[in-house]
Amino acid sequence: MTPRSALLAFAARPLYWLLLAAALWILLRGHNEPGGGFIGGLVAVAASSLVAIALDTAAARRLQPLAPLPLAMLGVGLAMLSGLAGAATGAPYLTHLWTAWGVSTVMLFDAGVFLAVWGALTGYVYALLADNGQAAQ
Amino acid sequence: MPAPLHLDHPEHHGGHACLWVALLPLALFSALAWGVLHHELPWQGEVAWVPSLGVSLAFRIDGLSAQMLALITGIGTLVFVYASGYLAHEARRGRLLGVLLLFMLAMIGAVTADNLIVLFLFWELTSLSSFLLVGFKHDDAHARASARQALLVTMGGGLALLGGFVLLARMAGTWSLSGVQAAAPAIMHDPLLPLAVVLVMIGAFTKSAQFPFHFWLPNAMSAPTPVSAYLHSATMVKLGIYLLARFDASFNDLPLWESTLITVGTITAVWGAVLALRERDLKRILARTTVSALGTLTLLIGLSTPGAGLAVAAFLFAHALYKAPLFMVAGNIDHATGTRSIDHLMGLRHAMPWTAAVAILAGLSMAGLPLSFGFVAKDVMAVAKAEAELFALASYALVLVNAIAVAVAGVAAIRVFWGPPEWPRGKVHEAHWTMLAPPLLIVLLGLEFELIPNVANPLLLAAAQSISPALGQVDLQATHDLATLLSTSGIAVGIGLLLFVFWDHLHEVLHRQHWLDRYGPAALYEALLHGLARLAAWHTRAIQHGGLTGYLRLMLAALLAMGSFGWLLTVPALQLEWQWAPQGWAWLAACVLIATGALAAVSLRDRLAVLMASGLIGYGSAVLFLFAGAPDLAFTQFMVETALVVVAASLLPQFVGAAPSPARRRWRATDLALAVAAGLGCFVLLTQLAGLTPDTQLADWFAANSLPEGRGRNVVNVIIVDFRALDTLGEIAVVAFSLLAAMPLLAGLRGDRQP
Amino acid sequence: MELMLAITISITVAAGVLLVLSGELFRLVIGLAMLGSTVNLVVFMTARPASLTPPVIAPGVATLPADAVNALPQALVLTAIVIGFALLCFSLVLAAWLARRQRHADVDRLRTTEPAASDAVKPPILED
């Protein structure tokens, strides 16, 4: 991916935040309109990949809250946890609950999906791009 | 020249160490005797086992069972006594006695079971314990081969038997043995009955060593002598006879049953007897005549006259009463001299007087001479045969069989013990009392039955009536009539004496017939066994060759073959309709994209170009989803396809160039054919799918409950995160863990780049 | 229209099979991915997607429009796309790792764990 475009390098960070915001928006609206954790997660992957290509993988990693594998595991963990609340009330595992302000365990579950997809796929992208960069040197 | 003596055999100290084991069969025998005297037969009992399948632990003891039980426990007691002496110096005697006990219990179960499944289980258990006992000397390759042969033949027959039982049970509607017997007249014209009967007969024939399955029995003589005397003459080999007798009353009207039994019985009787003349080993000679006697029993069962049942019962008993002692005699001789070859045995009467006495008494019975139970049996058999108007050929055959039995009796009782002693005085000793008392008791029992028939009569009559219910109250009396004696046994005895005198000459003539070894059923068995191993080796090489693409081709071809078979069974239908909706142009564009991508991916050489072409398929699918009411899918597919190109493109340098190997060109046409077939198969599948009426039950439920239950308006998302959340949890776990699994591989890729 | 789609899917299946049988690692993985995509299309086709209306309940309305597409195959395919992609990534990495380790991309020469075709490991005939 060298030589890198200067314009792309300049626009990478703003675009990243823009895309990430879009990803979160897709995630949040997903329950009522097209969207959801899977799609949101893929958009977030695109955002991270953009930075990784335009700058380098280290920069992309820094912009992520956690390293890819822990992020993915956190996502799976969140999704698993979201089911416990329902189970605690005696209902079957993964029965979802809603509170008064529209916050619900469904949200938590979908966020888990989002993080799992984001973490796992960026893990591949970073590893392969870093490898490729090395190969080009 | 005498074979080397087993001088390391010390005196039989402590020979009765395991004598107490005989107490168990003795107790059972006493219980049986007491029961028969005090309670009317039959006795029955039943415990539910698998009620849902109609299988219960049902047992029923009638006259036939009682007779078999008397043999199993009575001879069993004496065999255990004998074994305690015979095995006094055998280190592993505990194991042998244990398996022998197991066998006895299995036999008891088999002859008393009144449920086909239970009978089958015990039947197989006897085969299994026979395998363990024949292969007891497991350091001897010949014993191992014999054990395997006995197991394969009898277990193979057991499979046939199971098939026959299943068919019978289906026809009769019950797994109960007496139920099947009761239902026999009703199923007499069932088209499957001949098959069931043939399968049952195969099972019985393998067990009772009938031609052409007879060859395993002489080889089973590798077993220690107590085993030969117990399993392979007195009890286990009679199990097939028992089963045939058990079903005889039901199927006697079937011409197939009758003619097969008579034919196979006659062939077995003659063949076994003639082959006895080829042997030099005393035990193998006796085993051949056992085969012959079993053939005679089968023939007698095939006769439909009422007297036949009595003949079967009498001969079954008589055979056990003379053959088991003769085996014990052979064992004693083997034990004392270390050889069983009749070439090296002569004049043993001085050294082993008691064994000689047993041999003479048993030989008398085997020859069917007066003063023995065998005489009574032969007499009854003659009556039965006279009643049945046997084919002339079978009658002559039986005379020959009897004659050879006389000759063998002569060899075992006279030749070995009379004549000039070939062994130095003092080197051969008489056996321990535990090895003398049992055979002596058995032959004396035989004598006593002859002289005081009242003791044996009730038991034999009860057994005979189980076999032929038409039998009235017949007296079992030896007709000491000179005319009968001359007409029936006389000729046989005469020929037998001639055979005895010319035994060695006959042996020479027969021994030179080497084609008998090359083309017999035994040779066929060996060929099959080796063929099976070769087939397995060839098949392993041909199919599990290690070529991955070959595996794929095979699996694909198998899949297509199965699919075509399934298609043949359905009604072909071309249900796809050509309706042009407004979004048709978008679909057309999507389809053109997909098809172009697919064809380009196949035809392009450059890997990057292949990757891009495959990307077209994804984008085409996305367009299709977009114009089919699936915006979620379309968006996901767009994102995935983009990410795929990024990932795959960065991996491309890893795939170093390798031109397709020359072998591949050979397969090009096959691959093309497979691909076209797969495409066509897929097309057929899709047309069939379109012909089905969609079941919208689930879709309607999700649509109706998405908002009230899931509080979401996007039904797809509600299904993913709520209704099917557990599935989704599993899927994201797979996504996350695939990265975990790829980590070491990625580290390996990043490592030393240019090795 | 469905006929058109069926023909397209069949062509893709044939192409995927050819790639899988090509005996070259990269093409093998791409072929598998193509076959995966066609499976998604087949599942999607079972929904009879004749309309353009997505299965989304409009705000202020309590029920789905009558002509909305069946949502279940969509949910299945959506997750299948993502999971398929993750496994494809894994397969690609594995294939790349193998190709690098063996220094070739020939599927039929990947046989380090297999005995040679002439190996005598499997006994030709039964002994004893």
mmCIF file of N, CA and C in Angstrom, chain B residues 554-641:
data_model
loop_
_atom_site.group_PDB
_atom_site.id
_atom_site.type_symbol
_atom_site.label_atom_id
_atom_site.label_comp_id
_atom_site.label_asym_id
_atom_site.label_seq_id
_atom_site.Cartn_x
_atom_site.Cartn_y
_atom_site.Cartn_z
ATOM 1 N N LEU B 554 -14.236 -37.716 -5.140
ATOM 2 C CA LEU B 554 -15.009 -38.887 -4.714
ATOM 3 C C LEU B 554 -16.260 -38.459 -3.948
ATOM 4 N N MET B 555 -16.055 -37.518 -3.016
ATOM 5 C CA MET B 555 -17.199 -37.084 -2.205
ATOM 6 C C MET B 555 -18.254 -36.419 -3.072
ATOM 7 N N LEU B 556 -17.779 -35.610 -3.994
ATOM 8 C CA LEU B 556 -18.717 -34.904 -4.866
ATOM 9 C C LEU B 556 -19.496 -35.897 -5.718
ATOM 10 N N ALA B 557 -18.760 -36.873 -6.273
ATOM 11 C CA ALA B 557 -19.428 -37.866 -7.123
ATOM 12 C C ALA B 557 -20.450 -38.641 -6.297
ATOM 13 N N ALA B 558 -20.071 -39.010 -5.052
ATOM 14 C CA ALA B 558 -21.006 -39.757 -4.202
ATOM 15 C C ALA B 558 -22.236 -38.916 -3.905
ATOM 16 N N LEU B 559 -21.994 -37.635 -3.607
ATOM 17 C CA LEU B 559 -23.104 -36.735 -3.297
ATOM 18 C C LEU B 559 -24.053 -36.629 -4.487
ATOM 19 N N LEU B 560 -23.458 -36.457 -5.673
ATOM 20 C CA LEU B 560 -24.285 -36.335 -6.869
ATOM 21 C C LEU B 560 -25.052 -37.628 -7.131
ATOM 22 N N ALA B 561 -24.376 -38.762 -6.910
ATOM 23 C CA ALA B 561 -25.061 -40.038 -7.140
ATOM 24 C C ALA B 561 -26.253 -40.184 -6.203
ATOM 25 N N MET B 562 -26.021 -39.829 -4.915
ATOM 26 C CA MET B 562 -27.133 -39.937 -3.960
ATOM 27 C C MET B 562 -28.262 -38.989 -4.332
ATOM 28 N N GLY B 563 -27.860 -37.779 -4.749
ATOM 29 C CA GLY B 563 -28.874 -36.796 -5.128
ATOM 30 C C GLY B 563 -29.689 -37.286 -6.315
ATOM 31 N N SER B 564 -29.000 -37.857 -7.328
ATOM 32 C CA SER B 564 -29.741 -38.328 -8.500
ATOM 33 C C SER B 564 -30.678 -39.448 -8.118
ATOM 34 N N PHE B 565 -30.206 -40.285 -7.193
ATOM 35 C CA PHE B 565 -31.068 -41.382 -6.740
ATOM 36 C C PHE B 565 -32.332 -40.819 -6.095
ATOM 37 N N GLY B 566 -32.122 -39.816 -5.227
ATOM 38 C CA GLY B 566 -33.274 -39.191 -4.588
ATOM 39 C C GLY B 566 -34.197 -38.559 -5.610
ATOM 40 N N TRP B 567 -33.584 -37.977 -6.671
ATOM 41 C CA TRP B 567 -34.401 -37.323 -7.681
ATOM 42 C C TRP B 567 -35.252 -38.342 -8.419
ATOM 43 N N LEU B 568 -34.663 -39.535 -8.650
ATOM 44 C CA LEU B 568 -35.400 -40.581 -9.347
ATOM 45 C C LEU B 568 -36.649 -40.979 -8.576
ATOM 46 N N LEU B 569 -36.556 -40.870 -7.244
ATOM 47 C CA LEU B 569 -37.682 -41.313 -6.424
ATOM 48 C C LEU B 569 -38.788 -40.265 -6.358
ATOM 49 N N THR B 570 -38.490 -39.019 -6.775
ATOM 50 C CA THR B 570 -39.513 -37.978 -6.686
ATOM 51 C C THR B 570 -40.101 -37.738 -8.067
ATOM 52 N N VAL B 571 -41.169 -36.982 -8.070
ATOM 53 C CA VAL B 571 -41.798 -36.647 -9.339
ATOM 54 C C VAL B 571 -41.079 -35.421 -9.890
ATOM 55 N N PRO B 572 -40.484 -35.518 -11.066
ATOM 56 C CA PRO B 572 -39.798 -34.346 -11.592
ATOM 57 C C PRO B 572 -40.797 -33.231 -11.882
ATOM 58 N N ALA B 573 -40.396 -32.027 -11.536
ATOM 59 C CA ALA B 573 -41.296 -30.899 -11.750
ATOM 60 C C ALA B 573 -40.470 -29.674 -12.084
ATOM 61 N N LEU B 574 -40.826 -28.988 -13.138
ATOM 62 C CA LEU B 574 -40.153 -27.744 -13.464
ATOM 63 C C LEU B 574 -41.134 -26.631 -13.115
ATOM 64 N N GLN B 575 -40.968 -26.108 -11.896
ATOM 65 C CA GLN B 575 -41.992 -25.215 -11.365
ATOM 66 C C GLN B 575 -41.647 -23.736 -11.499
ATOM 67 N N LEU B 576 -40.450 -23.463 -11.997
ATOM 68 C CA LEU B 576 -40.052 -22.047 -12.029
ATOM 69 C C LEU B 576 -40.856 -21.308 -13.095
ATOM 70 N N GLU B 577 -41.363 -20.132 -12.721
ATOM 71 C CA GLU B 577 -42.146 -19.374 -13.690
ATOM 72 C C GLU B 577 -41.390 -18.107 -14.072
ATOM 73 N N TRP B 578 -41.721 -17.626 -15.194
ATOM 74 C CA TRP B 578 -41.037 -16.448 -15.723
ATOM 75 C C TRP B 578 -41.976 -15.262 -15.567
ATOM 76 N N GLN B 579 -41.986 -14.673 -14.378
ATOM 77 C CA GLN B 579 -42.810 -13.478 -14.156
ATOM 78 C C GLN B 579 -41.870 -12.281 -14.082
ATOM 79 N N TRP B 580 -42.144 -11.289 -14.866
ATOM 80 C CA TRP B 580 -41.251 -10.122 -14.907
ATOM 81 C C TRP B 580 -41.813 -9.037 -14.007
ATOM 82 N N ALA B 581 -41.172 -8.818 -12.869
ATOM 83 C CA ALA B 581 -41.596 -7.765 -11.947
ATOM 84 C C ALA B 581 -40.838 -6.482 -12.291
ATOM 85 N N PRO B 582 -41.252 -5.343 -11.734
ATOM 86 C CA PRO B 582 -40.555 -4.084 -12.032
ATOM 87 C C PRO B 582 -39.067 -4.136 -11.701
ATOM 88 N N GLN B 583 -38.698 -4.873 -10.639
ATOM 89 C CA GLN B 583 -37.277 -4.896 -10.274
ATOM 90 C C GLN B 583 -36.492 -5.891 -11.116
ATOM 91 N N GLY B 584 -37.151 -6.431 -12.135
ATOM 92 C CA GLY B 584 -36.511 -7.455 -12.964
ATOM 93 C C GLY B 584 -35.201 -6.999 -13.576
ATOM 94 N N TRP B 585 -35.128 -5.728 -13.973
ATOM 95 C CA TRP B 585 -33.897 -5.235 -14.613
ATOM 96 C C TRP B 585 -32.741 -5.243 -13.625
ATOM 97 N N ALA B 586 -33.043 -4.878 -12.381
ATOM 98 C CA ALA B 586 -31.986 -4.905 -11.356
ATOM 99 C C ALA B 586 -31.518 -6.333 -11.125
ATOM 100 N N TRP B 587 -32.462 -7.248 -11.091
ATOM 101 C CA TRP B 587 -32.100 -8.668 -10.920
ATOM 102 C C TRP B 587 -31.244 -9.135 -12.085
ATOM 103 N N LEU B 588 -31.641 -8.740 -13.276
ATOM 104 C CA LEU B 588 -30.883 -9.152 -14.452
ATOM 105 C C LEU B 588 -29.438 -8.663 -14.327
ATOM 106 N N ALA B 589 -29.308 -7.388 -13.929
ATOM 107 C CA ALA B 589 -27.966 -6.831 -13.776
ATOM 108 C C ALA B 589 -27.176 -7.630 -12.738
ATOM 109 N N ALA B 590 -27.836 -7.946 -11.598
ATOM 110 C CA ALA B 590 -27.166 -8.698 -10.535
ATOM 111 C C ALA B 590 -26.730 -10.059 -11.055
ATOM 112 N N CYS B 591 -27.637 -10.710 -11.783
ATOM 113 C CA CYS B 591 -27.317 -12.051 -12.277
ATOM 114 C C CYS B 591 -26.175 -11.994 -13.273
ATOM 115 N N VAL B 592 -26.179 -10.973 -14.125
ATOM 116 C CA VAL B 592 -25.079 -10.846 -15.095
ATOM 117 C C VAL B 592 -23.761 -10.643 -14.337
ATOM 118 N N LEU B 593 -23.788 -9.815 -13.303
ATOM 119 C CA LEU B 593 -22.584 -9.589 -12.489
ATOM 120 C C LEU B 593 -22.082 -10.915 -11.908
ATOM 121 N N ILE B 594 -23.014 -11.645 -11.286
ATOM 122 C CA ILE B 594 -22.625 -12.906 -10.610
ATOM 123 C C ILE B 594 -22.063 -13.890 -11.631
ATOM 124 N N ALA B 595 -22.790 -14.088 -12.723
ATOM 125 C CA ALA B 595 -22.363 -15.087 -13.708
ATOM 126 C C ALA B 595 -21.031 -14.686 -14.338
ATOM 127 N N THR B 596 -20.887 -13.397 -14.635
ATOM 128 C CA THR B 596 -19.621 -12.937 -15.210
ATOM 129 C C THR B 596 -18.476 -13.214 -14.243
ATOM 130 N N GLY B 597 -18.713 -12.890 -12.960
ATOM 131 C CA GLY B 597 -17.677 -13.124 -11.947
ATOM 132 C C GLY B 597 -17.307 -14.593 -11.890
ATOM 133 N N ALA B 598 -18.313 -15.444 -11.904
ATOM 134 C CA ALA B 598 -18.058 -16.880 -11.779
ATOM 135 C C ALA B 598 -17.247 -17.384 -12.960
ATOM 136 N N LEU B 599 -17.682 -17.001 -14.173
ATOM 137 C CA LEU B 599 -16.976 -17.498 -15.362
ATOM 138 C C LEU B 599 -15.573 -16.923 -15.443
ATOM 139 N N ALA B 600 -15.430 -15.662 -15.050
ATOM 140 C CA ALA B 600 -14.105 -15.046 -15.105
ATOM 141 C C ALA B 600 -13.168 -15.708 -14.102
ATOM 142 N N ALA B 601 -13.703 -16.024 -12.904
ATOM 143 C CA ALA B 601 -12.866 -16.644 -11.870
ATOM 144 C C ALA B 601 -12.304 -17.971 -12.361
ATOM 145 N N VAL B 602 -13.085 -18.666 -13.160
ATOM 146 C CA VAL B 602 -12.621 -19.970 -13.642
ATOM 147 C C VAL B 602 -11.576 -19.810 -14.739
ATOM 148 N N SER B 603 -11.787 -18.811 -15.603
ATOM 149 C CA SER B 603 -10.948 -18.776 -16.806
ATOM 150 C C SER B 603 -9.688 -17.935 -16.641
ATOM 151 N N LEU B 604 -9.645 -17.039 -15.659
ATOM 152 C CA LEU B 604 -8.468 -16.166 -15.542
ATOM 153 C C LEU B 604 -7.296 -16.916 -14.908
ATOM 154 N N ARG B 605 -6.091 -16.499 -15.281
ATOM 155 C CA ARG B 605 -4.910 -17.187 -14.773
ATOM 156 C C ARG B 605 -4.334 -16.500 -13.543
ATOM 157 N N ASP B 606 -4.358 -15.168 -13.574
ATOM 158 C CA ASP B 606 -3.732 -14.407 -12.496
ATOM 159 C C ASP B 606 -4.570 -14.508 -11.225
ATOM 160 N N ARG B 607 -3.891 -14.712 -10.073
ATOM 161 C CA ARG B 607 -4.632 -14.905 -8.828
ATOM 162 C C ARG B 607 -5.385 -13.649 -8.430
ATOM 163 N N LEU B 608 -4.765 -12.485 -8.616
ATOM 164 C CA LEU B 608 -5.441 -11.243 -8.240
ATOM 165 C C LEU B 608 -6.710 -11.070 -9.067
ATOM 166 N N ALA B 609 -6.617 -11.438 -10.359
ATOM 167 C CA ALA B 609 -7.792 -11.324 -11.216
ATOM 168 C C ALA B 609 -8.888 -12.271 -10.744
ATOM 169 N N VAL B 610 -8.488 -13.466 -10.324
ATOM 170 C CA VAL B 610 -9.475 -14.417 -9.806
ATOM 171 C C VAL B 610 -10.162 -13.826 -8.580
ATOM 172 N N LEU B 611 -9.367 -13.213 -7.732
ATOM 173 C CA LEU B 611 -9.921 -12.615 -6.514
ATOM 174 C C LEU B 611 -10.940 -11.540 -6.862
ATOM 175 N N MET B 612 -10.561 -10.663 -7.794
ATOM 176 C CA MET B 612 -11.472 -9.590 -8.188
ATOM 177 C C MET B 612 -12.751 -10.153 -8.804
ATOM 178 N N ALA B 613 -12.586 -11.185 -9.629
ATOM 179 C CA ALA B 613 -13.752 -11.788 -10.266
ATOM 180 C C ALA B 613 -14.692 -12.367 -9.216
ATOM 181 N N SER B 614 -14.092 -12.995 -8.201
ATOM 182 C CA SER B 614 -14.965 -13.558 -7.163
ATOM 183 C C SER B 614 -15.647 -12.434 -6.397
ATOM 184 N N GLY B 615 -14.980 -11.278 -6.321
ATOM 185 C CA GLY B 615 -15.623 -10.130 -5.683
ATOM 186 C C GLY B 615 -16.892 -9.723 -6.419
ATOM 187 N N LEU B 616 -16.881 -9.872 -7.741
ATOM 188 C CA LEU B 616 -18.075 -9.521 -8.521
ATOM 189 C C LEU B 616 -19.279 -10.331 -8.048
ATOM 190 N N ILE B 617 -19.029 -11.584 -7.666
ATOM 191 C CA ILE B 617 -20.143 -12.422 -7.209
ATOM 192 C C ILE B 617 -20.765 -11.805 -5.963
ATOM 193 N N GLY B 618 -19.906 -11.377 -5.042
ATOM 194 C CA GLY B 618 -20.410 -10.763 -3.818
ATOM 195 C C GLY B 618 -21.184 -9.490 -4.113
ATOM 196 N N TYR B 619 -20.623 -8.628 -4.972
ATOM 197 C CA TYR B 619 -21.324 -7.377 -5.270
ATOM 198 C C TYR B 619 -22.631 -7.651 -5.990
ATOM 199 N N GLY B 620 -22.611 -8.650 -6.871
ATOM 200 C CA GLY B 620 -23.848 -9.010 -7.552
ATOM 201 C C GLY B 620 -24.904 -9.464 -6.552
ATOM 202 N N SER B 621 -24.471 -10.285 -5.591
ATOM 203 C CA SER B 621 -25.427 -10.738 -4.573
ATOM 204 C C SER B 621 -25.973 -9.545 -3.811
ATOM 205 N N ALA B 622 -25.098 -8.592 -3.507
ATOM 206 C CA ALA B 622 -25.540 -7.429 -2.751
ATOM 207 C C ALA B 622 -26.613 -6.666 -3.520
ATOM 208 N N VAL B 623 -26.393 -6.490 -4.828
ATOM 209 C CA VAL B 623 -27.400 -5.802 -5.639
ATOM 210 C C VAL B 623 -28.718 -6.566 -5.597
ATOM 211 N N LEU B 624 -28.580 -7.876 -5.702
ATOM 212 C CA LEU B 624 -29.785 -8.705 -5.674
ATOM 213 C C LEU B 624 -30.543 -8.520 -4.359
ATOM 214 N N PHE B 625 -29.804 -8.551 -3.248
ATOM 215 C CA PHE B 625 -30.446 -8.394 -1.944
ATOM 216 C C PHE B 625 -31.140 -7.042 -1.859
ATOM 217 N N LEU B 626 -30.467 -6.037 -2.401
ATOM 218 C CA LEU B 626 -31.005 -4.684 -2.313
ATOM 219 C C LEU B 626 -32.358 -4.599 -3.014
ATOM 220 N N PHE B 627 -32.475 -5.311 -4.141
ATOM 221 C CA PHE B 627 -33.726 -5.236 -4.891
ATOM 222 C C PHE B 627 -34.625 -6.431 -4.589
ATOM 223 N N ALA B 628 -34.491 -6.978 -3.417
ATOM 224 C CA ALA B 628 -35.393 -8.049 -3.022
ATOM 225 C C ALA B 628 -35.834 -7.845 -1.578
ATOM 226 N N GLY B 629 -35.889 -6.603 -1.165
ATOM 227 C CA GLY B 629 -36.413 -6.304 0.166
ATOM 228 C C GLY B 629 -35.500 -6.702 1.287
ATOM 229 N N ALA B 630 -34.169 -6.689 1.046
ATOM 230 C CA ALA B 630 -33.255 -7.080 2.110
ATOM 231 C C ALA B 630 -32.104 -6.084 2.213
ATOM 232 N N PRO B 631 -32.393 -4.872 2.640
ATOM 233 C CA PRO B 631 -31.328 -3.867 2.714
ATOM 234 C C PRO B 631 -30.225 -4.261 3.693
ATOM 235 N N ASP B 632 -30.589 -4.907 4.795
ATOM 236 C CA ASP B 632 -29.577 -5.353 5.762
ATOM 237 C C ASP B 632 -28.551 -6.255 5.100
ATOM 238 N N LEU B 633 -29.069 -7.221 4.346
ATOM 239 C CA LEU B 633 -28.191 -8.176 3.688
ATOM 240 C C LEU B 633 -27.306 -7.490 2.673
ATOM 241 N N ALA B 634 -27.913 -6.616 1.911
ATOM 242 C CA ALA B 634 -27.161 -5.943 0.862
ATOM 243 C C ALA B 634 -25.979 -5.190 1.465
ATOM 244 N N PHE B 635 -26.261 -4.476 2.530
ATOM 245 C CA PHE B 635 -25.218 -3.670 3.148
ATOM 246 C C PHE B 635 -24.111 -4.557 3.714
ATOM 247 N N THR B 636 -24.520 -5.626 4.407
ATOM 248 C CA THR B 636 -23.540 -6.553 4.967
ATOM 249 C C THR B 636 -22.663 -7.137 3.882
ATOM 250 N N GLN B 637 -23.298 -7.525 2.788
ATOM 251 C CA GLN B 637 -22.544 -8.169 1.715
ATOM 252 C C GLN B 637 -21.536 -7.195 1.091
ATOM 253 N N PHE B 638 -21.945 -5.945 0.925
ATOM 254 C CA PHE B 638 -21.018 -4.936 0.384
ATOM 255 C C PHE B 638 -19.786 -4.806 1.279
ATOM 256 N N MET B 639 -20.030 -4.707 2.571
ATOM 257 C CA MET B 639 -18.922 -4.505 3.495
ATOM 258 C C MET B 639 -17.980 -5.712 3.497
ATOM 259 N N VAL B 640 -18.601 -6.894 3.552
ATOM 260 C CA VAL B 640 -17.795 -8.116 3.619
ATOM 261 C C VAL B 640 -16.945 -8.269 2.376
ATOM 262 N N GLU B 641 -17.535 -7.986 1.232
ATOM 263 C CA GLU B 641 -16.813 -8.181 -0.025
ATOM 264 C C GLU B 641 -15.612 -7.254 -0.081
#
